[in-house]
Short mmCIF file of C-alpha atoms and ligand atoms in Angstrom, two decimals:
data_model
loop_
_atom_site.label_atom_id
_atom_site.label_comp_id
_atom_site.label_asym_id
_atom_site.label_seq_id
_atom_site.Cartn_x
_atom_site.Cartn_y
_atom_site.Cartn_z
CA UNK A 1 19.55 -13.11 7.23
CA UNK A 2 20.72 -9.86 8.59
CA UNK A 3 23.14 -9.78 11.62
CA UNK A 4 22.52 -6.85 13.91
CA UNK A 5 25.78 -5.89 15.81
CA UNK A 6 24.61 -4.69 19.23
CA UNK A 7 26.55 -1.69 20.50
CA UNK A 8 24.17 -1.05 23.33
CA UNK A 9 21.50 1.09 22.02
CA UNK A 10 18.07 0.96 23.72
CA UNK A 11 16.65 0.23 20.31
CA UNK A 12 19.10 -2.45 19.10
CA UNK A 13 16.48 -5.07 19.68
CA UNK A 14 13.86 -2.97 17.96
CA UNK A 15 15.88 -3.29 14.86
CA UNK A 16 15.57 -7.04 14.82
CA UNK A 17 11.86 -6.72 15.62
CA UNK A 18 11.28 -4.48 12.51
CA UNK A 19 13.16 -6.91 10.47
CA UNK A 20 11.18 -9.85 11.81
CA UNK A 21 8.06 -7.83 11.00
CA UNK A 22 9.21 -7.63 7.53
CA UNK A 23 9.75 -11.42 7.38
CA UNK A 24 13.62 -11.05 7.57
CA UNK A 25 15.42 -13.42 9.70
CA UNK A 26 17.71 -11.52 12.04
CA UNK A 27 19.82 -11.96 15.18
CA UNK A 28 21.68 -9.73 17.66
CA UNK A 29 25.35 -10.32 18.05
CA UNK A 30 27.97 -8.83 20.38
CA UNK A 31 30.58 -6.67 18.62
CA UNK A 32 33.43 -8.89 19.80
CA UNK A 33 31.89 -11.96 18.22
CA UNK A 34 30.58 -10.25 15.03
CA UNK A 35 33.44 -11.30 12.80
CA UNK A 36 33.46 -14.98 13.89
CA UNK A 37 29.55 -15.18 13.66
CA UNK A 38 29.75 -13.60 10.19
CA UNK A 39 32.03 -16.44 8.98
CA UNK A 40 29.67 -18.91 10.51
CA UNK A 41 26.20 -17.74 9.30
CA UNK A 42 27.24 -15.79 6.29
CA UNK A 43 24.67 -12.95 6.64
CA UNK A 44 23.36 -11.03 3.59
CA UNK A 45 23.60 -7.70 5.51
CA UNK A 46 24.91 -6.20 8.63
CA UNK A 47 23.42 -3.48 10.76
CA UNK A 48 25.58 -1.76 13.35
CA UNK A 49 23.22 -0.47 16.01
CA UNK A 50 23.62 2.63 17.98
CA UNK A 51 24.98 2.81 21.41
CA UNK A 52 25.67 5.28 24.38
CA UNK A 53 29.35 5.44 23.88
CA UNK A 54 31.59 7.94 22.06
CA UNK A 55 34.07 6.23 19.70
CA UNK A 56 36.91 7.99 21.51
CA UNK A 57 36.02 6.60 25.00
CA UNK A 58 38.55 4.27 26.48
CA UNK A 59 36.27 1.21 26.50
CA UNK A 60 34.15 2.17 23.43
CA UNK A 61 32.77 -1.06 21.74
CA UNK A 62 34.69 -1.78 18.48
CA UNK A 63 34.46 -4.40 15.73
CA UNK A 64 37.42 -6.13 14.02
CA UNK A 65 38.31 -3.89 10.99
CA UNK A 66 38.34 -7.19 8.85
CA UNK A 67 34.61 -7.12 8.93
CA UNK A 68 34.69 -4.36 6.29
CA UNK A 69 36.54 -6.67 3.84
CA UNK A 70 33.86 -9.55 3.75
CA UNK A 71 31.92 -7.85 1.03
CA UNK A 72 28.66 -7.72 3.13
CA UNK A 73 26.59 -4.52 2.87
CA UNK A 74 26.49 -2.66 6.12
CA UNK A 75 24.10 -0.14 7.52
CA UNK A 76 25.47 1.85 10.52
CA UNK A 77 23.01 3.52 12.72
CA UNK A 78 24.07 6.40 14.99
CA UNK A 79 26.93 5.23 17.03
CA UNK A 80 27.19 2.39 14.26
CA UNK A 81 27.72 4.90 11.62
CA UNK A 82 30.22 6.88 13.70
CA UNK A 83 32.23 3.72 14.26
CA UNK A 84 32.30 3.11 10.57
CA UNK A 85 33.53 6.49 9.93
CA UNK A 86 36.11 6.44 12.73
CA UNK A 87 37.56 2.95 11.67
CA UNK A 88 37.66 3.91 7.91
CA UNK A 89 39.38 7.33 8.49
CA UNK A 90 36.68 9.75 8.85
CA UNK A 91 36.35 12.26 11.65
CA UNK A 92 33.83 12.07 14.47
CA UNK A 93 33.28 15.19 16.83
CA UNK A 94 31.33 15.91 19.82
CA UNK A 95 28.67 18.55 19.55
CA UNK A 96 25.56 19.19 17.43
CA UNK A 97 23.46 17.06 19.81
CA UNK A 98 20.01 16.25 18.60
CA UNK A 99 17.27 14.47 20.51
CA UNK A 100 13.86 13.83 19.22
CA UNK A 101 12.08 14.39 16.04
CA UNK A 102 13.70 16.24 13.31
CA UNK A 103 13.11 16.67 9.58
CA UNK A 104 15.44 14.61 7.29
CA UNK A 105 15.94 16.31 3.87
CA UNK A 106 16.93 13.79 1.25
CA UNK A 107 19.02 14.92 -1.67
CA UNK A 108 19.81 11.49 -3.13
CA UNK A 109 17.15 8.79 -3.27
CA UNK A 110 19.83 5.95 -3.91
CA UNK A 111 18.58 2.54 -2.79
CA UNK A 112 18.01 3.32 1.12
CA UNK A 113 15.57 6.17 0.34
CA UNK A 114 14.00 4.65 -2.77
CA UNK A 115 10.25 5.62 -3.00
CA UNK A 116 10.36 8.07 -0.06
CA UNK A 117 9.29 11.68 0.10
CA UNK A 118 12.02 14.32 -0.03
CA UNK A 119 11.31 15.34 3.57
CA UNK A 120 10.38 12.96 6.37
CA UNK A 121 10.44 13.05 10.15
CA UNK A 122 13.04 11.03 11.87
CA UNK A 123 14.12 10.33 15.42
CA UNK A 124 17.60 11.45 16.37
CA UNK A 125 19.21 10.79 19.63
CA UNK A 126 23.04 11.51 19.75
CA UNK A 127 25.98 13.53 21.10
CA UNK A 128 28.57 12.92 18.70
CA UNK A 129 28.37 13.38 14.83
CA UNK A 130 30.52 12.60 11.78
CA UNK A 131 32.29 15.74 10.62
CA UNK A 132 34.19 14.33 7.85
CA UNK A 133 33.27 11.06 5.65
CA UNK A 134 35.84 8.44 5.02
CA UNK A 135 37.00 8.14 1.39
CA UNK A 136 34.52 6.72 -0.88
CA UNK A 137 31.40 8.04 0.86
CA UNK A 138 29.02 10.49 -0.31
CA UNK A 139 26.03 12.39 1.35
CA UNK A 140 22.35 11.33 0.80
CA UNK A 141 20.59 13.49 3.36
CA UNK A 142 20.87 16.10 6.07
CA UNK A 143 18.95 17.45 8.89
CA UNK A 144 18.75 21.00 10.39
CA UNK A 145 21.85 20.44 12.60
CA UNK A 146 23.54 17.29 10.93
CA UNK A 147 25.02 17.91 7.71
CA UNK A 148 25.92 14.07 7.20
CA UNK A 149 22.65 12.67 8.42
CA UNK A 150 22.81 9.73 5.79
CA UNK A 151 25.66 8.78 3.56
CA UNK A 152 26.63 5.92 1.29
CA UNK A 153 29.70 4.16 -0.03
CA UNK A 154 28.09 2.95 -3.25
CA UNK A 155 30.86 0.57 -4.33
CA UNK A 156 31.09 -1.18 -1.03
CA UNK A 157 27.33 -0.86 -0.11
CA UNK A 158 28.15 0.68 3.19
CA UNK A 159 25.40 2.99 4.58
CA UNK A 160 25.40 5.31 7.60
CA UNK A 161 22.51 7.20 9.20
CA UNK A 162 22.80 9.49 12.07
CA UNK A 163 18.97 8.92 13.07
CA UNK A 164 17.21 5.83 14.12
CA UNK A 165 15.04 4.24 11.28
CA UNK A 166 13.98 1.57 13.63
CA UNK A 167 12.24 3.93 16.11
CA UNK A 168 8.24 3.98 15.78
CA UNK A 169 8.15 7.72 15.13
CA UNK A 170 10.74 7.90 12.31
CA UNK A 171 7.92 8.00 9.85
CA UNK A 172 9.43 6.07 7.02
CA UNK A 173 11.84 4.07 9.05
CA UNK A 174 10.55 0.62 8.30
CA UNK A 175 10.60 1.33 4.51
CA UNK A 176 14.30 2.37 4.88
CA UNK A 177 14.96 -1.01 6.60
CA UNK A 178 13.02 -2.65 3.99
CA UNK A 179 14.83 -0.92 1.15
CA UNK A 180 18.20 -1.98 2.81
CA UNK A 181 17.03 -5.56 3.17
CA UNK A 182 15.56 -5.97 -0.40
CA UNK A 183 17.43 -3.45 -2.64
CA UNK A 184 20.81 -3.50 -0.95
CA UNK A 185 20.98 -7.14 0.43
CA UNK A 186 18.84 -8.84 -2.17
CA UNK A 187 16.57 -10.47 0.37
CA UNK A 188 12.83 -11.06 -0.15
CA UNK A 189 10.24 -9.78 2.33
CA UNK A 190 8.20 -12.64 3.79
CA UNK A 191 6.10 -11.10 6.54
CA UNK A 192 5.14 -13.57 9.25
CA UNK A 193 1.67 -14.51 10.38
CA UNK A 194 0.19 -11.22 11.55
CA UNK A 195 -0.41 -10.67 15.15
CA UNK A 196 -3.69 -8.75 15.37
CA UNK A 197 -3.30 -7.75 19.03
CA UNK A 198 0.20 -6.37 18.53
CA UNK A 199 -1.04 -4.38 15.40
CA UNK A 200 -3.85 -2.93 17.39
CA UNK A 201 -1.73 -1.87 20.35
CA UNK A 202 0.88 -0.34 17.96
CA UNK A 203 -1.80 1.77 16.40
CA UNK A 204 -3.01 2.72 19.80
CA UNK A 205 0.62 3.79 20.90
CA UNK A 206 1.26 5.50 17.60
CA UNK A 207 -2.00 7.50 17.51
CA UNK A 208 -2.44 8.32 21.22
CA UNK A 209 -5.50 10.44 21.77
CA UNK A 210 -5.33 12.01 18.23
CA UNK A 211 -8.09 11.49 15.66
CA UNK A 212 -7.90 9.37 12.46
CA UNK A 213 -9.99 9.96 9.31
CA UNK A 214 -10.37 7.14 6.80
CA UNK A 215 -12.20 6.64 3.60
CA UNK A 216 -13.88 3.12 3.00
CA UNK A 217 -13.79 2.17 -0.67
CA UNK A 218 -15.87 -0.91 0.11
CA UNK A 219 -12.86 -3.27 -0.51
CA UNK A 220 -11.21 -5.84 1.75
CA UNK A 221 -8.10 -3.73 2.38
CA UNK A 222 -9.86 -0.40 3.73
CA UNK A 223 -12.34 -2.56 5.71
CA UNK A 224 -9.53 -4.48 7.46
CA UNK A 225 -7.51 -1.46 8.06
CA UNK A 226 -10.60 0.43 9.36
CA UNK A 227 -11.60 -2.32 11.76
CA UNK A 228 -7.92 -2.36 13.21
CA UNK A 229 -8.20 1.34 13.83
CA UNK A 230 -11.64 1.30 15.25
CA UNK A 231 -10.54 -1.52 17.63
CA UNK A 232 -7.58 0.57 18.72
CA UNK A 233 -9.02 4.10 19.06
CA UNK A 234 -12.86 3.69 18.98
CA UNK A 235 -14.61 6.90 18.54
CA UNK A 236 -11.51 8.87 17.66
CA UNK A 237 -11.73 7.07 14.26
CA UNK A 238 -13.75 8.97 11.75
CA UNK A 239 -14.75 6.67 8.83
CA UNK A 240 -16.68 7.92 5.83
CA UNK A 241 -17.86 6.48 2.53
CA UNK A 242 -18.43 8.48 -0.74
CA UNK A 243 -21.64 7.02 -2.31
CA UNK A 244 -20.73 7.58 -5.95
CA UNK A 245 -23.44 5.12 -7.18
CA UNK A 246 -20.38 3.49 -9.13
CA UNK A 247 -19.80 0.57 -6.77
CA UNK A 248 -21.63 -2.66 -6.41
CA UNK A 249 -25.00 -2.22 -4.60
CA UNK A 250 -24.15 -5.03 -2.12
CA UNK A 251 -20.95 -3.08 -1.15
CA UNK A 252 -23.00 -0.04 -0.44
CA UNK A 253 -25.57 -1.83 1.48
CA UNK A 254 -22.74 -3.57 3.62
CA UNK A 255 -21.10 -0.23 4.38
CA UNK A 256 -24.45 1.34 5.39
CA UNK A 257 -25.80 -1.60 7.57
CA UNK A 258 -23.03 -3.92 8.63
CA UNK A 259 -20.00 -1.82 9.04
CA UNK A 260 -21.23 0.46 11.85
CA UNK A 261 -21.92 -2.75 13.81
CA UNK A 262 -18.55 -4.24 13.07
CA UNK A 263 -16.71 -1.07 13.72
CA UNK A 264 -18.65 0.25 16.61
CA UNK A 265 -18.54 3.62 15.16
CA UNK A 266 -20.81 5.42 12.75
CA UNK A 267 -19.74 5.58 9.02
CA UNK A 268 -20.40 9.05 7.60
CA UNK A 269 -22.10 8.43 4.21
CA UNK A 270 -21.50 11.23 1.68
CA UNK A 271 -24.33 10.99 -0.96
CA UNK A 272 -22.89 11.98 -4.38
CA UNK A 273 -24.50 9.85 -7.00
CA UNK A 274 -26.02 12.86 -8.91
CA UNK A 275 -22.96 14.79 -8.66
CA UNK A 276 -20.78 11.96 -10.12
CA UNK A 277 -23.27 11.66 -13.10
CA UNK A 278 -23.11 15.40 -13.67
CA UNK A 279 -19.35 15.61 -13.79
CA UNK A 280 -19.22 12.58 -16.20
CA UNK A 281 -21.77 14.06 -18.59
CA UNK A 282 -20.40 14.12 -22.16
CA UNK A 283 -16.96 12.48 -20.98
CA UNK A 284 -16.06 9.60 -23.24
CA UNK A 285 -12.30 9.45 -23.05
CA UNK A 286 -11.33 6.74 -20.57
CA UNK A 287 -8.55 8.59 -19.02
CA UNK A 288 -10.48 11.80 -18.74
CA UNK A 289 -13.14 9.77 -17.02
CA UNK A 290 -10.70 8.37 -14.51
CA UNK A 291 -9.28 11.69 -13.83
CA UNK A 292 -12.65 13.37 -13.28
CA UNK A 293 -13.70 10.67 -10.85
CA UNK A 294 -10.49 10.95 -8.94
CA UNK A 295 -10.69 14.67 -8.86
CA UNK A 296 -14.24 14.61 -7.47
CA UNK A 297 -13.30 12.09 -4.80
CA UNK A 298 -10.40 14.47 -3.64
CA UNK A 299 -12.92 17.36 -3.62
CA UNK A 300 -15.44 15.56 -1.56
CA UNK A 301 -12.67 14.30 0.75
CA UNK A 302 -11.37 17.93 1.33
CA UNK A 303 -14.84 19.07 2.03
CA UNK A 304 -15.35 16.35 4.67
CA UNK A 305 -12.00 17.05 6.31
CA UNK A 306 -13.07 20.69 6.94
CA UNK A 307 -16.02 19.40 9.02
CA UNK A 308 -13.59 17.96 11.72
CA UNK A 309 -11.05 19.39 13.93
CA UNK A 310 -7.88 17.91 15.51
CA UNK A 311 -7.36 15.15 12.88
CA UNK A 312 -3.78 14.10 12.81
CA UNK A 313 -3.72 11.01 10.68
CA UNK A 314 -5.40 9.73 7.39
CA UNK A 315 -5.95 5.97 7.24
CA UNK A 316 -5.02 4.23 4.11
CA UNK A 317 -5.45 0.47 3.41
CA UNK A 318 -2.30 0.45 1.27
CA UNK A 319 -0.80 -3.10 1.16
CA UNK A 320 2.75 -4.13 0.16
CA UNK A 321 1.59 -4.96 -3.35
CA UNK A 322 0.18 -1.48 -3.80
CA UNK A 323 3.32 0.07 -2.56
CA UNK A 324 5.60 -1.80 -4.97
CA UNK A 325 3.10 -1.44 -7.86
CA UNK A 326 2.76 2.25 -7.27
CA UNK A 327 6.56 2.65 -7.60
CA UNK A 328 6.24 1.59 -11.15
CA UNK A 329 9.47 1.63 -13.18
CA UNK A 330 11.19 4.55 -14.63
CA UNK A 331 10.86 3.26 -18.19
CA UNK A 332 7.48 1.66 -17.97
CA UNK A 333 4.81 2.95 -20.23
CA UNK A 334 1.80 4.65 -18.76
CA UNK A 335 -1.20 2.37 -19.37
CA UNK A 336 -3.91 3.57 -17.01
CA UNK A 337 -4.33 6.07 -14.24
CA UNK A 338 -5.23 3.68 -11.59
CA UNK A 339 -6.58 4.98 -8.43
CA UNK A 340 -8.47 3.87 -5.36
CA UNK A 341 -10.05 6.92 -3.66
CA UNK A 342 -8.57 9.50 -5.99
CA UNK A 343 -5.06 9.73 -4.72
CA UNK A 344 -4.29 12.23 -1.94
CA UNK A 345 -4.97 16.02 -1.78
CA UNK A 346 -2.00 18.11 -2.73
CA UNK A 347 -0.43 19.76 0.32
CA UNK A 348 -2.03 17.43 2.61
CA UNK A 349 -0.90 18.29 6.21
CA UNK A 350 -2.17 14.84 7.59
CA UNK A 351 0.16 12.04 8.40
CA UNK A 352 -0.53 8.65 6.78
CA UNK A 353 -1.47 5.63 8.91
CA UNK A 354 -0.92 2.52 6.88
CA UNK A 355 -1.23 -0.52 9.15
CA UNK A 356 -1.28 -3.01 6.14
CA UNK A 357 1.78 -1.57 4.30
CA UNK A 358 3.89 -4.58 4.87
CA UNK A 359 1.18 -7.22 4.17
CA UNK A 360 0.22 -8.96 1.06
CA UNK A 361 -3.46 -9.72 0.12
CA UNK A 362 -3.56 -13.29 1.70
CA UNK A 363 -2.33 -11.90 4.90
CA UNK A 364 -4.73 -9.07 4.95
CA UNK A 365 -7.46 -11.62 4.49
CA UNK A 366 -5.97 -13.73 7.43
CA UNK A 367 -6.15 -10.43 9.64
CA UNK A 368 -9.62 -9.92 8.52
CA UNK A 369 -10.57 -13.39 9.64
CA UNK A 370 -8.82 -12.95 12.91
CA UNK A 371 -10.84 -9.77 13.39
CA UNK A 372 -13.97 -11.75 12.75
CA UNK A 373 -15.02 -9.79 9.63
CA UNK A 374 -17.75 -11.50 7.62
CA UNK A 375 -16.24 -13.94 5.02
CA UNK A 376 -17.90 -12.07 2.16
CA UNK A 377 -15.97 -8.83 3.15
CA UNK A 378 -12.72 -10.71 3.57
CA UNK A 379 -12.97 -12.77 0.36
CA UNK A 380 -14.75 -10.35 -1.89
CA UNK A 381 -13.42 -9.79 -5.40
CA UNK A 382 -11.33 -6.65 -6.28
CA UNK A 383 -13.30 -3.89 -7.63
CA UNK A 384 -11.72 -0.89 -9.49
CA UNK A 385 -11.64 2.32 -7.69
CA UNK A 386 -13.71 4.20 -10.58
CA UNK A 387 -16.04 1.29 -10.31
CA UNK A 388 -18.75 0.71 -13.03
CA UNK A 389 -17.71 3.88 -14.80
CA UNK A 390 -14.76 2.06 -16.44
CA UNK A 391 -16.98 -0.83 -17.37
CA UNK A 392 -19.43 1.52 -19.39
CA UNK A 393 -17.61 2.25 -22.68
CA UNK A 394 -18.35 5.79 -23.82
CA UNK A 395 -20.42 8.28 -21.65
CA UNK A 396 -21.79 7.22 -18.25
CA UNK A 397 -25.43 8.26 -18.14
CA UNK A 398 -27.93 7.49 -15.46
CA UNK A 399 -29.77 4.91 -17.85
CA UNK A 400 -26.56 3.03 -18.90
CA UNK A 401 -25.34 2.99 -15.29
CA UNK A 402 -28.52 1.32 -14.12
CA UNK A 403 -28.27 -1.20 -17.02
CA UNK A 404 -24.73 -2.05 -16.12
CA UNK A 405 -25.59 -2.50 -12.37
CA UNK A 406 -28.38 -4.85 -13.48
CA UNK A 407 -26.30 -6.76 -15.88
CA UNK A 408 -23.41 -6.99 -13.52
CA UNK A 409 -25.55 -8.38 -10.64
CA UNK A 410 -26.80 -11.16 -13.08
CA UNK A 411 -23.11 -12.21 -13.74
CA UNK A 412 -22.42 -12.19 -10.08
CA UNK A 413 -25.58 -14.01 -8.92
CA UNK A 414 -25.41 -16.69 -11.69
CA UNK A 415 -21.76 -17.45 -10.93
CA UNK A 416 -22.68 -17.63 -7.15
CA UNK A 417 -25.58 -20.09 -7.86
CA UNK A 418 -23.31 -22.29 -9.93
CA UNK A 419 -20.55 -22.27 -7.39
CA UNK A 420 -18.17 -20.61 -9.79
CA UNK A 421 -17.92 -17.34 -8.03
CA UNK A 422 -15.40 -18.55 -5.52
CA UNK A 423 -13.42 -20.18 -8.30
CA UNK A 424 -12.69 -17.11 -10.21
CA UNK A 425 -10.61 -13.97 -9.47
CA UNK A 426 -13.03 -11.46 -10.93
CA UNK A 427 -16.21 -11.38 -13.02
CA UNK A 428 -18.48 -8.53 -14.42
CA UNK A 429 -20.38 -7.18 -17.34
CA UNK A 430 -19.10 -4.30 -19.73
CA UNK A 431 -21.57 -2.08 -21.53
CA UNK A 432 -19.61 -2.23 -24.84
CA UNK A 433 -20.76 0.92 -26.35
CA UNK A 434 -21.52 -0.89 -29.66
CA UNK A 435 -24.96 -1.64 -30.96
CA UNK A 436 -26.23 -4.72 -32.80
CA UNK A 437 -29.50 -6.02 -34.24
CA UNK A 438 -31.71 -8.49 -32.41
CA UNK A 439 -35.42 -9.71 -32.90
CA UNK A 440 -37.45 -9.15 -29.87
CA UNK A 441 -41.30 -10.02 -30.04
CA UNK A 442 -41.24 -10.40 -33.92
CA UNK A 443 -39.83 -6.95 -34.36
CA UNK A 444 -36.43 -5.54 -35.21
CA UNK A 445 -34.52 -4.29 -32.20
CA UNK A 446 -31.17 -2.29 -32.36
CA UNK A 447 -29.58 -2.14 -29.01
CA UNK A 448 -26.41 -2.32 -26.92
CA UNK A 449 -24.05 -5.44 -26.87
CA UNK A 450 -22.95 -6.39 -23.29
CA UNK A 451 -19.82 -8.20 -22.85
CA UNK A 452 -19.20 -10.66 -20.01
CA UNK A 453 -15.58 -10.83 -18.64
CA UNK A 454 -14.63 -13.58 -16.15
CA UNK A 455 -10.95 -13.89 -15.50
CA UNK A 456 -8.41 -15.81 -13.23
CA UNK A 457 -5.23 -14.05 -11.95
CA UNK A 458 -2.79 -14.12 -9.08
CA UNK A 459 -1.15 -10.77 -9.21
CA UNK A 460 -3.34 -8.77 -11.62
CA UNK A 461 -0.34 -8.32 -13.86
CA UNK A 462 -1.40 -11.06 -16.07
CA UNK A 463 -4.82 -12.83 -16.48
CA UNK A 464 -6.42 -15.77 -18.33
CA UNK A 465 -10.15 -16.19 -19.09
CA UNK A 466 -12.02 -18.46 -16.69
CA UNK A 467 -13.37 -21.58 -18.45
CA UNK A 468 -16.81 -21.20 -16.98
CA UNK A 469 -19.08 -24.00 -18.51
CA UNK A 470 -21.40 -22.96 -21.45
CA UNK A 471 -24.64 -23.64 -19.58
CA UNK A 472 -23.67 -21.16 -16.89
CA UNK A 473 -22.64 -18.47 -19.75
CA UNK A 474 -25.79 -19.24 -21.65
CA UNK A 475 -28.05 -18.58 -18.62
CA UNK A 476 -26.17 -15.26 -17.99
CA UNK A 477 -26.82 -14.20 -21.55
CA UNK A 478 -30.29 -15.19 -21.55
CA UNK A 479 -31.18 -13.38 -18.38
CA UNK A 480 -29.18 -10.23 -19.38
CA UNK A 481 -31.03 -9.84 -22.75
CA UNK A 482 -34.37 -10.59 -21.21
CA UNK A 483 -33.99 -8.50 -17.98
CA UNK A 484 -31.82 -5.60 -18.88
CA UNK A 485 -33.54 -2.91 -21.09
CA UNK A 486 -31.88 -2.07 -24.50
CA UNK A 487 -29.64 -4.96 -24.66
CA UNK A 488 -29.46 -6.83 -27.97
CA UNK A 489 -26.74 -9.36 -27.34
CA UNK A 490 -24.23 -10.85 -25.01
CA UNK A 491 -20.77 -11.88 -25.89
CA UNK A 492 -17.93 -13.52 -23.74
CA UNK A 493 -14.54 -11.81 -23.84
CA UNK A 494 -12.04 -14.56 -24.30
CA UNK A 495 -8.90 -12.41 -24.33
CA UNK A 496 -6.03 -12.87 -21.99
CA UNK A 497 -3.93 -10.11 -20.42
CA UNK A 498 -1.75 -9.33 -22.00
CA UNK A 499 -2.47 -8.08 -24.50
CA UNK A 500 -5.90 -6.95 -23.35
CA UNK A 501 -6.06 -5.28 -19.94
CA UNK A 502 -8.66 -6.70 -17.50
CA UNK A 503 -10.96 -3.63 -17.58
CA UNK A 504 -12.26 -2.48 -20.98
CA UNK A 505 -11.21 1.11 -20.23
P1 XMP B 601 -6.33 -3.79 -15.65
O1 XMP B 601 -7.47 -3.30 -16.44
O2 XMP B 601 -5.36 -2.60 -15.56
O3 XMP B 601 -6.75 -4.17 -14.15
O4 XMP B 601 -5.67 -5.00 -16.38
C1 XMP B 601 -6.02 -4.90 -13.33
C2 XMP B 601 -6.72 -5.02 -12.01
O5 XMP B 601 -6.86 -3.73 -11.59
C3 XMP B 601 -8.18 -3.31 -11.38
N1 XMP B 601 -8.33 -1.88 -11.76
C4 XMP B 601 -8.20 -0.91 -10.79
N2 XMP B 601 -8.23 -0.93 -9.46
N3 XMP B 601 -8.30 1.50 -9.48
C5 XMP B 601 -8.32 0.24 -8.79
O6 XMP B 601 -8.29 0.30 -7.51
C6 XMP B 601 -8.46 1.48 -10.87
O7 XMP B 601 -8.45 2.66 -11.39
C7 XMP B 601 -8.38 0.34 -11.53
N4 XMP B 601 -8.38 0.02 -12.91
C8 XMP B 601 -8.32 -1.50 -12.96
C9 XMP B 601 -8.94 -4.30 -12.16
O8 XMP B 601 -10.35 -4.47 -11.65
C10 XMP B 601 -8.14 -5.53 -12.03
O9 XMP B 601 -8.34 -6.20 -10.84
#
């Protein structure tokens, strides 16, 4: 757990609330009791809250200096940081008052700021500031008027920030607290059962009367995020969907017909099927294909943006797993350029709204159910952002896309009929790009080989093939060769991941 030493800040309790949202146990403690409680509960980390006093005041709250020798990581916030500096031999001065939002410029992304942008808006509210760091500390970030806005003693794992990461409007504040808890204090995040009403009122409070734009991908995450925002701000939410023709038809139908009812707002459909096919003409390299699709999504997104005024936020259905995955590792090899809706336009002025950022897939589903979304939306299989295009090896033509759509639908419907759909993580067909010989109606026929891939996985990092009974596979094969034009043969992909990735491209 993390113990929060309460020096009287208005937002001390909010620190524990933020930690609890992340699934971290935390408790407030009075400064006079802090040392005693530490030896009793042995916290993994300490946070010193802000407070209204100045360290030089006669009755300013203090902590026993022995607390610095316990080997526990400490994050000092505002007064908490000033107190650390004062007690460890730094210098605190009056002046340079700052109240309200200001831009934090990060120069060292060490732990606390891991994965954050180099500039982010934070809330400051202080009279005093630290003018001279104690020995062993180094600077991590500054603001316009505070040179030592964030500091660290790397050896002792003591951090100090002059601003308030726990405040709602410190844009990446929760991530800083999450980084402190996970990277510095070695705690795991176990967010608790989500409270949907609280989530909706938080969005309401954060967004106010501003407008939010959001793209639906057809997947569970963007649907759940969209419904939360629609419930919070109604018509000020502007949802749209790019109809690339690369998604499953049932997804597209759902977005067109069901979503407006669930959301209570109209979903703007951007028709782009022909455009995607034109851009994919002649493209056979899988990476180039992904990049072309991503670029076109961005292009269409930017065009859509220009149609609306006064938009302040962009809604994203990012989950905690996406966040962690997208960080990658410094030394990891580049396997594929994954993307959902094509990444974000460069120089985007909009602020991100990510209500699911600290939730995992199972919790997102729980939220979806609480919001009364249809079960087939909540429990649908993941579908890659570039859709069928990465399941058609080689060039995506109109004809091959139509065949892929038909073959894929056969896989899905046969698994549904046999009761296997719910037991597997993902299932789909692949237009393999290879031809083989067949005999159709007494004549030689030379056509494309279709592969069927059905896998089980928990976290997508590894996968095993699903042991679907042969009669089900045989039915799939028979229907595909008979119903889909130009198919000569159907094979079942029996390769695990690793070494093979789940998608063929
Ligand atoms: P791979 O092929 O990398 O797939 O083993 C792992 C999981 O990710 C999905 N996938 C994607 N999802 N954008 C996405 O949003 C993509 O570009 C993408 N490529 C693969 C894949 O369906 C599987 O669930």
